Coordinates of C-alpha atoms (C1' of nucleotides) in Angstrom, one line a residue:
Chain E
M1 CA 131.7 -45.8 -92.9
S2 CA 134.7 -45.5 -95.2
K3 CA 134.7 -42.2 -96.9
P4 CA 134.3 -42.0 -100.7
P5 CA 137.1 -40.5 -102.6
A6 CA 137.7 -36.8 -102.5
R7 CA 136.5 -36.2 -106.0
I8 CA 133.1 -37.6 -105.2
R9 CA 132.8 -35.8 -101.9
L10 CA 133.6 -32.5 -103.6
A11 CA 130.9 -33.0 -106.2
D12 CA 128.4 -34.0 -103.5
A13 CA 129.3 -31.0 -101.4
A14 CA 129.1 -28.7 -104.4
F15 CA 125.6 -29.8 -105.5
A16 CA 124.3 -29.7 -102.0
L17 CA 125.6 -26.2 -101.4
F18 CA 124.3 -25.0 -104.8
D19 CA 120.9 -26.3 -103.9
E20 CA 121.0 -24.6 -100.5
R21 CA 122.4 -21.2 -101.3
G22 CA 122.6 -21.0 -105.0
Y23 CA 125.6 -21.1 -107.3
E24 CA 126.9 -17.6 -107.0
Q25 CA 126.5 -17.6 -103.2
T26 CA 128.7 -20.6 -102.9
T27 CA 132.5 -20.2 -102.8
V28 CA 135.0 -22.8 -103.6
D29 CA 136.2 -22.5 -100.0
D30 CA 132.7 -23.5 -98.9
I31 CA 132.8 -26.6 -101.1
A32 CA 136.2 -27.6 -100.0
E33 CA 135.4 -27.1 -96.4
R34 CA 132.2 -29.2 -96.5
A35 CA 134.1 -31.9 -98.4
G36 CA 136.7 -31.9 -95.7
V37 CA 139.6 -31.1 -98.0
G38 CA 141.8 -28.0 -98.7
R39 CA 141.0 -25.5 -101.4
T40 CA 144.0 -26.6 -103.4
T41 CA 142.7 -30.1 -103.6
F42 CA 139.5 -28.8 -105.1
F43 CA 141.4 -27.3 -108.0
R44 CA 143.4 -30.4 -108.4
H45 CA 140.3 -32.4 -109.1
Y46 CA 138.3 -29.8 -111.0
R47 CA 139.8 -27.1 -113.2
S48 CA 137.2 -24.5 -112.2
K49 CA 134.1 -24.0 -110.1
E50 CA 132.0 -24.8 -113.2
D51 CA 133.9 -28.0 -113.9
V52 CA 132.2 -29.6 -110.8
I53 CA 129.0 -29.5 -112.7
F54 CA 130.4 -30.4 -116.2
P55 CA 133.0 -32.9 -115.3
D56 CA 133.4 -34.9 -118.4
H57 CA 132.6 -32.9 -121.4
D58 CA 136.1 -33.6 -122.7
R59 CA 135.5 -37.3 -122.5
L60 CA 132.2 -36.9 -124.3
L61 CA 133.9 -35.0 -127.0
E62 CA 136.4 -37.8 -127.5
L63 CA 133.5 -40.3 -127.5
I64 CA 131.9 -38.4 -130.4
R65 CA 135.1 -38.1 -132.3
D66 CA 135.9 -41.8 -131.9
R67 CA 132.5 -42.9 -132.9
L68 CA 132.4 -40.7 -136.0
A69 CA 135.9 -41.8 -137.0
T70 CA 134.9 -45.5 -137.1
S71 CA 132.6 -45.2 -140.1
S72 CA 133.0 -45.8 -143.8
H73 CA 131.7 -43.4 -146.4
R74 CA 128.7 -45.5 -147.0
T75 CA 127.7 -45.6 -143.3
A76 CA 128.3 -41.9 -142.6
L77 CA 124.7 -40.9 -141.9
V78 CA 124.1 -44.0 -139.8
A79 CA 127.2 -43.0 -137.8
V80 CA 125.7 -39.6 -137.2
S81 CA 122.5 -41.1 -135.9
D82 CA 124.4 -43.6 -133.8
T83 CA 126.6 -40.9 -132.3
V84 CA 123.6 -38.8 -131.4
R85 CA 122.0 -41.7 -129.7
L86 CA 125.3 -42.4 -127.9
V87 CA 125.4 -38.9 -126.5
L88 CA 121.8 -39.1 -125.4
L89 CA 122.5 -42.4 -123.6
H90 CA 125.4 -40.8 -121.9
Y91 CA 123.2 -38.2 -120.3
I92 CA 120.5 -40.8 -119.5
D93 CA 123.1 -42.9 -117.7
E94 CA 123.9 -40.0 -115.5
G95 CA 120.3 -40.1 -114.4
D96 CA 119.5 -37.8 -111.5
L97 CA 122.8 -36.0 -111.8
A98 CA 121.9 -34.8 -115.3
R99 CA 118.6 -33.5 -114.0
R100 CA 120.2 -31.6 -111.1
R101 CA 122.6 -30.1 -113.6
Y102 CA 119.7 -29.1 -115.8
A103 CA 118.0 -27.4 -112.8
L104 CA 121.2 -25.4 -112.2
T105 CA 121.7 -24.4 -115.9
S106 CA 118.1 -23.3 -116.0
K107 CA 118.7 -20.8 -113.2
V108 CA 122.3 -19.6 -113.6
A109 CA 123.1 -17.7 -116.8
A110 CA 126.8 -18.4 -116.5
L111 CA 126.2 -22.1 -116.4
R112 CA 123.8 -22.0 -119.3
D113 CA 126.4 -20.2 -121.3
R114 CA 129.0 -22.8 -120.5
E115 CA 126.6 -25.6 -121.5
I116 CA 125.9 -23.9 -124.8
A117 CA 129.6 -23.5 -125.5
S118 CA 130.1 -27.2 -124.9
V119 CA 127.3 -28.1 -127.3
A120 CA 128.8 -25.8 -129.9
R121 CA 131.9 -28.0 -129.7
Y122 CA 129.9 -31.1 -130.4
Q123 CA 128.2 -29.3 -133.3
R124 CA 131.6 -28.4 -134.7
L125 CA 132.7 -32.0 -134.8
F126 CA 129.5 -33.0 -136.6
R127 CA 129.9 -30.2 -139.1
E128 CA 133.5 -31.1 -139.9
F129 CA 132.5 -34.8 -140.2
I130 CA 129.7 -34.1 -142.5
A131 CA 131.7 -31.7 -144.6
D132 CA 134.4 -34.3 -145.0
W133 CA 131.9 -36.9 -145.9
M134 CA 130.4 -34.7 -148.6
G135 CA 133.8 -34.0 -149.9
D136 CA 132.5 -31.2 -151.9
P137 CA 134.4 -27.9 -151.3
T138 CA 131.7 -25.7 -152.9
E139 CA 130.1 -23.0 -150.9
S140 CA 126.7 -24.7 -151.3
A141 CA 127.9 -27.9 -149.8
S142 CA 129.6 -26.1 -147.0
L143 CA 126.3 -24.4 -146.1
R144 CA 124.5 -27.8 -146.3
A145 CA 127.0 -29.3 -143.9
E146 CA 126.5 -26.4 -141.5
L147 CA 122.8 -26.8 -141.7
M148 CA 122.8 -30.5 -141.2
A149 CA 125.1 -30.3 -138.2
A150 CA 122.8 -27.6 -136.7
N151 CA 119.8 -29.8 -137.2
V152 CA 121.4 -32.8 -135.7
V153 CA 122.4 -31.1 -132.5
A154 CA 119.1 -29.2 -132.3
A155 CA 117.2 -32.5 -132.6
H156 CA 119.3 -34.1 -129.9
N157 CA 119.0 -31.2 -127.6
H158 CA 115.2 -31.1 -128.1
V159 CA 114.8 -34.7 -127.1
L160 CA 117.3 -34.4 -124.3
R161 CA 115.6 -31.4 -122.7
R162 CA 112.2 -33.2 -123.0
W163 CA 113.7 -36.1 -121.1
L164 CA 115.4 -33.8 -118.5
R165 CA 112.0 -32.2 -117.9
G166 CA 110.4 -35.6 -117.4
E167 CA 108.3 -35.2 -120.5
S168 CA 109.6 -38.2 -122.4
A169 CA 109.2 -41.8 -121.4
D170 CA 111.2 -43.3 -124.3
P171 CA 113.8 -40.7 -125.3
V172 CA 115.8 -43.1 -127.3
A173 CA 112.9 -43.9 -129.6
E174 CA 112.2 -40.2 -129.8
V175 CA 115.7 -39.2 -130.8
D176 CA 115.7 -42.0 -133.4
E177 CA 112.5 -40.6 -134.8
A178 CA 113.8 -37.0 -134.7
M179 CA 116.9 -38.0 -136.5
R180 CA 114.9 -39.7 -139.2
E181 CA 113.0 -36.5 -139.6
V182 CA 116.1 -34.5 -139.8
L183 CA 117.8 -36.7 -142.3
A184 CA 114.7 -36.7 -144.4
L185 CA 115.0 -32.9 -144.7
F186 CA 118.2 -33.4 -146.6
P187 CA 117.7 -35.5 -149.8
P188 CA 120.7 -37.7 -150.7
P189 CA 123.1 -36.3 -153.3
G190 CA 121.8 -38.6 -156.0
S191 CA 118.4 -37.1 -155.8
P192 CA 116.8 -35.8 -159.0
A193 CA 116.3 -32.1 -158.3
E194 CA 116.5 -29.3 -155.8
P195 CA 114.9 -29.8 -152.5
G196 CA 111.8 -27.8 -153.4
G197 CA 109.6 -29.5 -150.9
G198 CA 107.0 -32.1 -151.3
T199 CA 106.2 -34.3 -154.3
T200 CA 105.0 -33.0 -157.5
V201 CA 103.0 -35.3 -159.8
V202 CA 102.3 -34.1 -163.3
A203 CA 100.0 -36.1 -165.4
F204 CA 99.3 -35.1 -169.0
R205 CA 98.2 -36.5 -172.3
T206 CA 99.6 -35.6 -175.7
G207 CA 99.6 -36.8 -179.2
Q208 CA 103.4 -36.3 -179.5
D209 CA 105.7 -39.3 -179.4
L210 CA 107.5 -39.8 -176.1
D211 CA 110.9 -39.6 -177.9
A212 CA 110.0 -36.2 -179.1
L213 CA 109.2 -35.0 -175.6
L214 CA 112.3 -36.5 -173.9
P215 CA 114.7 -33.6 -174.6
S216 CA 112.3 -31.1 -173.0
L217 CA 111.7 -33.3 -170.0
R218 CA 115.4 -33.8 -169.6
R219 CA 116.1 -30.1 -169.6
L220 CA 113.4 -29.6 -167.0
V221 CA 114.6 -32.2 -164.7
E222 CA 118.3 -31.5 -164.9
G223 CA 117.6 -27.8 -164.5
G224 CA 120.3 -26.2 -166.7
P225 CA 120.7 -22.4 -166.9
E226 CA 118.3 -22.2 -169.8
R227 CA 114.6 -22.1 -169.0
Chain R
M1 CA 142.3 18.1 -130.6
S2 CA 139.2 17.6 -128.5
K3 CA 139.2 14.1 -127.0
P4 CA 136.6 11.7 -128.0
P5 CA 134.3 10.5 -125.2
A6 CA 135.7 8.1 -122.7
R7 CA 133.6 5.2 -123.9
I8 CA 135.3 5.4 -127.4
R9 CA 138.7 5.9 -126.0
L10 CA 138.3 2.8 -123.8
A11 CA 137.3 0.7 -126.8
D12 CA 140.1 1.9 -128.9
A13 CA 142.7 1.3 -126.2
A14 CA 141.3 -2.1 -125.5
F15 CA 141.4 -3.3 -129.1
A16 CA 144.9 -1.8 -129.5
L17 CA 146.2 -3.6 -126.5
F18 CA 144.5 -6.8 -127.4
D19 CA 146.3 -6.7 -130.7
E20 CA 149.6 -5.9 -129.2
R21 CA 149.7 -8.3 -126.2
G22 CA 146.7 -10.5 -126.6
Y23 CA 143.5 -10.6 -124.7
E24 CA 144.6 -12.5 -121.5
Q25 CA 147.8 -10.5 -121.3
T26 CA 145.9 -7.3 -121.1
T27 CA 144.4 -6.2 -117.7
V28 CA 141.6 -3.8 -117.2
D29 CA 144.1 -1.5 -115.5
D30 CA 146.1 -1.4 -118.7
I31 CA 143.1 -0.4 -120.8
A32 CA 142.0 2.3 -118.4
E33 CA 145.5 3.7 -118.1
R34 CA 146.0 3.9 -121.9
A35 CA 142.5 5.5 -122.2
G36 CA 143.5 8.0 -119.6
V37 CA 140.7 7.2 -117.2
G38 CA 140.4 5.4 -113.9
R39 CA 139.6 1.7 -113.5
T40 CA 136.2 2.5 -112.1
T41 CA 135.3 4.4 -115.2
F42 CA 136.0 1.4 -117.3
F43 CA 133.4 -0.7 -115.4
R44 CA 131.0 2.2 -115.6
H45 CA 131.0 2.0 -119.3
Y46 CA 131.4 -1.7 -119.8
R47 CA 130.1 -4.3 -117.4
S48 CA 133.1 -6.6 -117.9
K49 CA 136.3 -6.9 -119.9
E50 CA 134.5 -9.0 -122.5
D51 CA 131.8 -6.3 -122.9
V52 CA 134.3 -4.0 -124.6
I53 CA 134.3 -6.4 -127.5
F54 CA 130.6 -7.2 -127.5
P55 CA 129.2 -3.8 -126.6
D56 CA 125.6 -3.9 -128.0
H57 CA 124.4 -7.5 -128.0
D58 CA 121.5 -6.4 -125.8
R59 CA 120.5 -3.7 -128.4
L60 CA 120.7 -6.3 -131.2
L61 CA 118.5 -8.6 -129.2
E62 CA 115.9 -5.8 -128.9
L63 CA 116.2 -5.1 -132.6
I64 CA 115.4 -8.7 -133.4
R65 CA 112.5 -8.8 -130.9
D66 CA 111.0 -5.6 -132.3
R67 CA 111.3 -6.7 -135.9
L68 CA 109.7 -10.0 -135.2
A69 CA 106.9 -8.4 -133.2
T70 CA 105.8 -6.3 -136.1
S71 CA 104.6 -9.0 -138.3
S72 CA 101.2 -10.6 -139.0
H73 CA 100.6 -14.3 -139.2
R74 CA 100.7 -14.2 -142.9
T75 CA 104.1 -12.5 -143.1
A76 CA 105.8 -14.5 -140.4
L77 CA 108.4 -16.2 -142.7
V78 CA 109.1 -13.0 -144.5
A79 CA 109.7 -11.4 -141.1
V80 CA 112.2 -14.1 -140.2
S81 CA 114.1 -13.5 -143.4
D82 CA 114.0 -9.8 -143.0
T83 CA 115.2 -10.1 -139.4
V84 CA 118.1 -12.2 -140.4
R85 CA 119.1 -9.7 -143.1
L86 CA 118.8 -7.0 -140.5
V87 CA 121.2 -8.7 -138.1
L88 CA 123.6 -9.3 -140.9
L89 CA 123.5 -5.7 -142.0
H90 CA 124.1 -4.7 -138.4
Y91 CA 127.4 -6.5 -138.5
I92 CA 128.3 -5.2 -141.9
D93 CA 127.7 -1.7 -140.7
E94 CA 130.3 -2.2 -138.0
G95 CA 132.7 -2.9 -140.8
D96 CA 136.3 -3.2 -139.6
L97 CA 135.2 -3.4 -136.0
A98 CA 133.4 -6.6 -136.7
R99 CA 136.4 -8.1 -138.4
R100 CA 138.7 -7.2 -135.5
R101 CA 136.3 -8.9 -133.1
Y102 CA 136.2 -11.9 -135.3
A103 CA 140.0 -12.1 -135.3
L104 CA 139.8 -12.1 -131.5
T105 CA 137.1 -14.6 -131.1
S106 CA 139.0 -16.9 -133.4
K107 CA 141.9 -16.9 -131.1
V108 CA 140.5 -16.6 -127.6
A109 CA 138.3 -19.4 -126.4
A110 CA 136.6 -17.4 -123.7
L111 CA 135.5 -14.8 -126.3
R112 CA 134.4 -17.5 -128.7
D113 CA 132.2 -19.0 -125.9
R114 CA 130.7 -15.6 -125.2
E115 CA 129.9 -15.1 -128.8
I116 CA 128.2 -18.4 -129.0
A117 CA 126.2 -17.7 -126.0
S118 CA 124.9 -14.5 -127.5
V119 CA 124.0 -16.3 -130.7
A120 CA 122.1 -18.8 -128.7
R121 CA 119.9 -16.0 -127.3
Y122 CA 119.1 -14.9 -130.8
Q123 CA 118.2 -18.5 -131.7
R124 CA 115.9 -18.6 -128.7
L125 CA 114.0 -15.6 -129.9
F126 CA 113.5 -17.2 -133.3
R127 CA 112.5 -20.5 -131.9
E128 CA 109.8 -18.9 -129.7
F129 CA 108.6 -16.7 -132.5
I130 CA 108.3 -19.7 -134.9
A131 CA 106.6 -21.8 -132.3
D132 CA 104.1 -19.1 -131.6
W133 CA 103.5 -18.7 -135.3
M134 CA 102.8 -22.4 -135.8
G135 CA 100.5 -22.3 -132.8
D136 CA 100.6 -26.0 -132.7
P137 CA 101.5 -27.3 -129.2
T138 CA 102.3 -30.8 -130.3
E139 CA 105.7 -32.3 -129.8
S140 CA 106.2 -32.6 -133.5
A141 CA 105.6 -28.9 -134.1
S142 CA 107.8 -28.0 -131.2
L143 CA 110.7 -30.0 -132.8
R144 CA 110.0 -28.3 -136.1
A145 CA 110.2 -24.9 -134.6
E146 CA 113.5 -25.8 -132.9
L147 CA 114.9 -27.1 -136.2
M148 CA 113.8 -24.1 -138.2
A149 CA 115.4 -21.7 -135.6
A150 CA 118.6 -23.7 -135.7
N151 CA 118.7 -23.6 -139.5
V152 CA 118.0 -19.9 -139.6
V153 CA 120.8 -18.9 -137.3
A154 CA 123.2 -21.5 -138.8
A155 CA 122.5 -20.0 -142.3
H156 CA 123.1 -16.5 -141.0
N157 CA 126.3 -17.4 -139.2
H158 CA 127.6 -19.2 -142.2
V159 CA 127.2 -16.2 -144.5
L160 CA 128.4 -13.8 -141.8
R161 CA 131.6 -15.8 -141.2
R162 CA 132.2 -15.9 -144.9
W163 CA 131.9 -12.1 -145.1
L164 CA 134.1 -11.7 -142.0
R165 CA 136.8 -13.8 -143.7
G166 CA 136.5 -11.7 -146.8
E167 CA 135.1 -14.6 -148.8
S168 CA 131.9 -12.9 -149.8
A169 CA 131.4 -9.9 -152.0
D170 CA 127.7 -9.7 -151.7
P171 CA 126.7 -11.1 -148.3
V172 CA 123.2 -9.8 -148.4
A173 CA 122.4 -11.6 -151.6
E174 CA 124.0 -14.7 -150.2
V175 CA 122.0 -14.6 -147.0
D176 CA 118.8 -14.1 -148.9
E177 CA 119.7 -17.1 -151.0
A178 CA 120.6 -19.2 -148.0
M179 CA 117.3 -18.3 -146.3
R180 CA 115.4 -19.3 -149.4
E181 CA 117.2 -22.6 -149.2
V182 CA 116.5 -23.0 -145.5
L183 CA 112.8 -22.2 -145.8
A184 CA 112.5 -24.6 -148.8
L185 CA 113.6 -27.4 -146.4
F186 CA 110.4 -26.9 -144.5
P187 CA 107.3 -27.3 -146.7
P188 CA 104.4 -25.1 -145.6
P189 CA 101.7 -26.8 -143.5
G190 CA 99.3 -27.2 -146.4
S191 CA 101.7 -29.2 -148.5
P192 CA 100.5 -32.4 -150.1
A193 CA 102.9 -35.0 -148.7
E194 CA 105.7 -35.8 -146.4
P195 CA 109.0 -34.0 -147.0
G196 CA 110.5 -36.9 -148.7
G197 CA 113.0 -34.9 -150.6
G198 CA 113.1 -33.6 -154.1
T199 CA 110.6 -33.3 -156.8
T200 CA 109.2 -36.3 -158.7
V201 CA 108.1 -35.9 -162.2
V202 CA 106.1 -38.7 -163.7
A203 CA 105.4 -38.6 -167.4
F204 CA 103.4 -41.3 -169.0
R205 CA 101.1 -42.0 -171.9
T206 CA 97.9 -44.0 -171.8
G207 CA 94.9 -44.7 -173.9
Q208 CA 92.6 -44.3 -170.9
D209 CA 90.6 -41.2 -170.5
L210 CA 91.9 -38.7 -167.9
D211 CA 88.6 -38.9 -165.9
A212 CA 89.1 -42.6 -165.5
L213 CA 92.6 -42.1 -164.1
L214 CA 91.7 -39.3 -161.7
P215 CA 90.5 -41.5 -158.8
S216 CA 93.8 -43.4 -158.7
L217 CA 95.8 -40.3 -159.0
R218 CA 93.9 -38.7 -156.2
R219 CA 94.6 -41.7 -154.0
L220 CA 98.3 -41.5 -154.7
V221 CA 98.6 -37.8 -154.1
E222 CA 96.5 -37.7 -150.9
G223 CA 98.4 -40.7 -149.6
G224 CA 95.7 -42.6 -147.6
P225 CA 96.5 -45.7 -145.6
E226 CA 95.8 -47.9 -148.5
R227 CA 98.5 -48.4 -151.1
Chain C
dC1 C1' 126.1 35.7 -108.4
dT2 C1' 124.9 32.0 -105.4
dT3 C1' 122.9 27.7 -104.3
dT4 C1' 121.4 23.2 -105.2
dG5 C1' 121.1 18.9 -107.4
dG6 C1' 122.7 15.5 -110.4
dA7 C1' 125.9 13.2 -113.3
dA8 C1' 130.6 11.6 -114.3
dC9 C1' 134.9 10.5 -112.4
dG10 C1' 138.8 8.7 -109.5
dG11 C1' 140.4 6.2 -105.5
dT12 C1' 140.3 2.8 -101.8
dA13 C1' 139.1 -1.4 -100.1
dC14 C1' 137.0 -5.7 -100.5
dT15 C1' 135.5 -10.6 -102.3
dC16 C1' 136.5 -14.4 -104.9
dA17 C1' 138.4 -17.4 -108.8
dG18 C1' 142.4 -19.2 -110.4
dT19 C1' 147.7 -20.0 -110.3
dA20 C1' 152.3 -20.8 -108.5
dC21 C1' 155.1 -22.5 -105.1
dC22 C1' 156.6 -24.9 -101.2
dA23 C1' 156.6 -27.9 -97.1
dA24 C1' 154.8 -31.9 -94.7
dG25 C1' 153.0 -36.6 -94.5
dG26 C1' 152.5 -41.3 -96.0
dA27 C1' 153.3 -45.2 -98.7
dT28 C1' 156.5 -48.0 -101.3
dA29 C1' 160.7 -49.9 -103.4
dG30 C1' 165.4 -50.7 -102.6
Chain K
dC1 C1' 166.2 -47.6 -92.4
dT2 C1' 166.3 -44.6 -96.3
dA3 C1' 165.5 -42.5 -100.7
dT4 C1' 161.7 -41.4 -103.6
dC5 C1' 157.4 -40.4 -105.3
dC6 C1' 152.8 -38.9 -104.8
dT7 C1' 149.1 -36.7 -102.6
dT8 C1' 147.7 -33.1 -99.8
dG9 C1' 147.4 -28.5 -97.4
dG10 C1' 148.9 -23.8 -96.7
dT11 C1' 150.5 -19.3 -98.2
dA12 C1' 150.9 -15.8 -101.3
dC13 C1' 149.9 -13.7 -105.5
dT14 C1' 147.3 -11.8 -109.8
dG15 C1' 143.3 -10.0 -111.7
dA16 C1' 138.2 -9.4 -112.4
dG17 C1' 134.3 -7.5 -110.5
dT18 C1' 131.6 -4.9 -106.6
dA19 C1' 130.7 -1.3 -103.0
dC20 C1' 131.3 2.9 -101.3
dC21 C1' 132.9 7.6 -100.8
dG22 C1' 134.5 12.1 -101.8
dT23 C1' 135.4 15.4 -105.6
dT24 C1' 134.5 18.0 -109.6
dC25 C1' 131.9 20.0 -113.1
dC26 C1' 127.8 21.7 -115.1
dA27 C1' 123.3 23.4 -115.4
dA28 C1' 119.1 25.0 -113.8
dA29 C1' 116.8 27.5 -110.2
dG30 C1' 116.7 31.1 -106.8

DNA sequence: CTTTGGAACGGTACTCAGTACCAAGGATAG
DNA sequence: CTATCCTTGGTACTGAGTACCGTTCCAAAG
């Protein structure tokens, strides 16, 4: 019969009331009252009403930062995949709580916006990490970093939402597969040519000697300004 | 000496005060007072304090929806590019206003979150449009639609932010180029092989007749289960 | 010219989130 | 027993956003 700590009681009361009356119809006073504490105590444990639902986004942000930091240049892309898996596992660990939160964010616009803002912070971390990793200050590289980061979080969110909706039995395998697909979109820097899509095989026969052809081939492959 | 309409006066007063004292330090009363109207009038013209800065995101949303709607199945990808260019031009038309807004969203977290939430709504439109266009209800296609939409808005935002920072002399050309790059990442459905990245050119010489080689080549290109 | 109807405006009063401050209780170290 | 710290609850305040009401102004209809 011993009471759980106030922080837990507040969260329980909040979710229960949100389910009963809806988010906007529930005041902080209501939550505090049902939890059996004062209004002040609520704001001591949670910075805002929304914070009851998103308690540890800061911690998750740190988690991502730390995981990305512990990676060498060679293992950068692996680190990205690992980090995404880590974030997904974090949500899965929350289990039913994550699903109740999803039900709320699906209905209340203010909460959806808040969720999106948090995700944007993750994306920013990935973007900065990838940009650092590429080390290339050109505008083209900057765009690529932006795109890669957008893909990474989009893939994660896609799988996460599938799991939240109960559409995925093995989300970890799915996210790994999705990340492979994402990273395949971006050919490694050493690749021969522009990402033109697909594989082109040219077979031809000529009487010319191979050495005579090489200069033309080289020009084609290296794609200089001359046509 | 005739006064501009209240809506304009309110916006001018708001931006001036935000510049002088900062966003949080400015109350709605301050804005209304400087504009020479009552507080009630402020909320009649703008739903909230943030709305003064983001006045027509709803209209922009409609613009996107309409432009995407007027496209046949064949021109879907062109419509996406056109729409992105349209949105970019919308911001460019705002000129200095867009830049002042950018200065604010760069400093005030609440405004940045709001901006991000709006962009997420655009992204949703693109995702739904692309998913419809692909018409393929499989999980793989769904992920692809999500990724494409993420890329499209990321590319747009990248170019837009460059222009807002004064780093781009010809943002329209840049966004067109960025969109080409994005769409090149996603090979069209009829493409021969997996998006493995890059272009492979094979040049070789043989004494065999071309007809004798064709079956082997065909097997390679079509990529059956046998190696 | 008068009347009527609607639209824009200003004012008052209210709810609620979030902040600041202070006073009381309870445990602990000395 | 006492001084101290920490947690808690209460009170009071600011500011955003909503609801409602009375006024004014303008225009069309009579």
